[in-house]
């Protein structure tokens, strides 16, 4: 199966040993998106809600780089530091 690494400067660079996204066959795996502004590499203001909005912006840019849209998304996993934050995401 062909494996292609996807990256874009319009989303934060990976800050660990992973890629923004990897396409394996017809499946795209996106990982490591947090509420970072890609130009400053700083966590955005606005608390959990502001960070969630930024994650979705970053996610969208990675999707675009892979010629995909949110319509192509089948599954997401959201990890929160506190379960009480789930109301804000």
GROMACS .gro file of C-alpha atoms in nm:
model
   89
    1UNK     CA    1   0.000   0.000   0.000
    2UNK     CA    2   0.133   0.343  -0.094
    3UNK     CA    3   0.197   0.579   0.199
    4UNK     CA    4   0.219   0.958   0.144
    5UNK     CA    5   0.308   1.214   0.412
    6UNK     CA    6   0.091   1.528   0.392
    7UNK     CA    7   0.201   1.860   0.539
    8UNK     CA    8   0.114   2.226   0.504
    9UNK     CA    9   0.258   2.550   0.643
   10UNK     CA   10  -0.102   2.665   0.700
   11UNK     CA   11  -0.127   2.436   1.004
   12UNK     CA   12   0.120   2.404   1.292
   13UNK     CA   13   0.426   2.196   1.217
   14UNK     CA   14   0.445   1.865   1.398
   15UNK     CA   15   0.619   1.917   1.733
   16UNK     CA   16   0.685   1.550   1.790
   17UNK     CA   17   0.780   1.237   1.597
   18UNK     CA   18   0.468   1.234   1.380
   19UNK     CA   19   0.334   1.389   1.060
   20UNK     CA   20   0.042   1.629   1.027
   21UNK     CA   21  -0.121   1.364   0.812
   22UNK     CA   22  -0.045   1.041   0.633
   23UNK     CA   23  -0.243   0.906   0.340
   24UNK     CA   24  -0.239   0.527   0.319
   25UNK     CA   25  -0.426   0.403   0.016
   26UNK     CA   26  -0.755   0.595   0.014
   27UNK     CA   27  -0.750   0.670   0.388
   28UNK     CA   28  -0.615   0.990   0.543
   29UNK     CA   29  -0.494   0.988   0.903
   30UNK     CA   30  -0.454   1.329   1.070
   31UNK     CA   31  -0.283   1.351   1.408
   32UNK     CA   32  -0.151   1.588   1.669
   33UNK     CA   33  -0.371   1.891   1.607
   34UNK     CA   34  -0.390   2.122   1.908
   35UNK     CA   35  -0.498   2.484   1.944
   36UNK     CA   36  -0.177   2.637   1.809
   37UNK     CA   37  -0.168   2.938   1.580
   38UNK     CA   38   0.050   2.818   1.289
   39UNK     CA   39   0.221   3.157   1.248
   40UNK     CA   40   0.327   3.198   1.612
   41UNK     CA   41   0.323   2.834   1.727
   42UNK     CA   42   0.153   2.958   2.045
   43UNK     CA   43  -0.171   2.833   2.202
   44UNK     CA   44  -0.454   3.067   2.100
   45UNK     CA   45  -0.656   3.272   2.347
   46UNK     CA   46  -1.016   3.191   2.428
   47UNK     CA   47  -0.978   2.888   2.652
   48UNK     CA   48  -1.106   2.549   2.548
   49UNK     CA   49  -1.357   2.695   2.299
   50UNK     CA   50  -1.095   2.912   2.127
   51UNK     CA   51  -0.855   2.621   2.109
   52UNK     CA   52  -1.122   2.391   1.965
   53UNK     CA   53  -1.199   2.648   1.694
   54UNK     CA   54  -0.830   2.673   1.609
   55UNK     CA   55  -0.796   2.295   1.596
   56UNK     CA   56  -1.078   2.284   1.340
   57UNK     CA   57  -0.911   2.558   1.132
   58UNK     CA   58  -0.582   2.365   1.142
   59UNK     CA   59  -0.762   2.040   1.063
   60UNK     CA   60  -0.929   2.207   0.763
   61UNK     CA   61  -0.595   2.325   0.627
   62UNK     CA   62  -0.450   1.975   0.653
   63UNK     CA   63  -0.759   1.837   0.477
   64UNK     CA   64  -0.714   2.094   0.198
   65UNK     CA   65  -0.348   1.995   0.159
   66UNK     CA   66  -0.470   1.639   0.103
   67UNK     CA   67  -0.741   1.751  -0.144
   68UNK     CA   68  -1.014   1.660   0.106
   69UNK     CA   69  -1.290   1.846   0.291
   70UNK     CA   70  -1.480   1.797   0.615
   71UNK     CA   71  -1.735   1.606   0.405
   72UNK     CA   72  -1.474   1.330   0.375
   73UNK     CA   73  -1.426   1.292   0.752
   74UNK     CA   74  -1.561   0.965   0.892
   75UNK     CA   75  -1.425   0.968   1.249
   76UNK     CA   76  -1.259   1.206   1.493
   77UNK     CA   77  -1.119   1.157   1.839
   78UNK     CA   78  -1.109   1.448   2.083
   79UNK     CA   79  -0.890   1.432   2.392
   80UNK     CA   80  -0.964   1.677   2.674
   81UNK     CA   81  -0.760   1.749   2.985
   82UNK     CA   82  -1.080   1.780   3.190
   83UNK     CA   83  -1.409   1.606   3.117
   84UNK     CA   84  -1.589   1.920   3.238
   85UNK     CA   85  -1.459   2.095   2.923
   86UNK     CA   86  -1.672   1.875   2.696
   87UNK     CA   87  -1.957   2.129   2.710
   88UNK     CA   88  -1.732   2.393   2.550
   89UNK     CA   89  -1.604   2.194   2.254
   0.00000   0.00000   0.00000
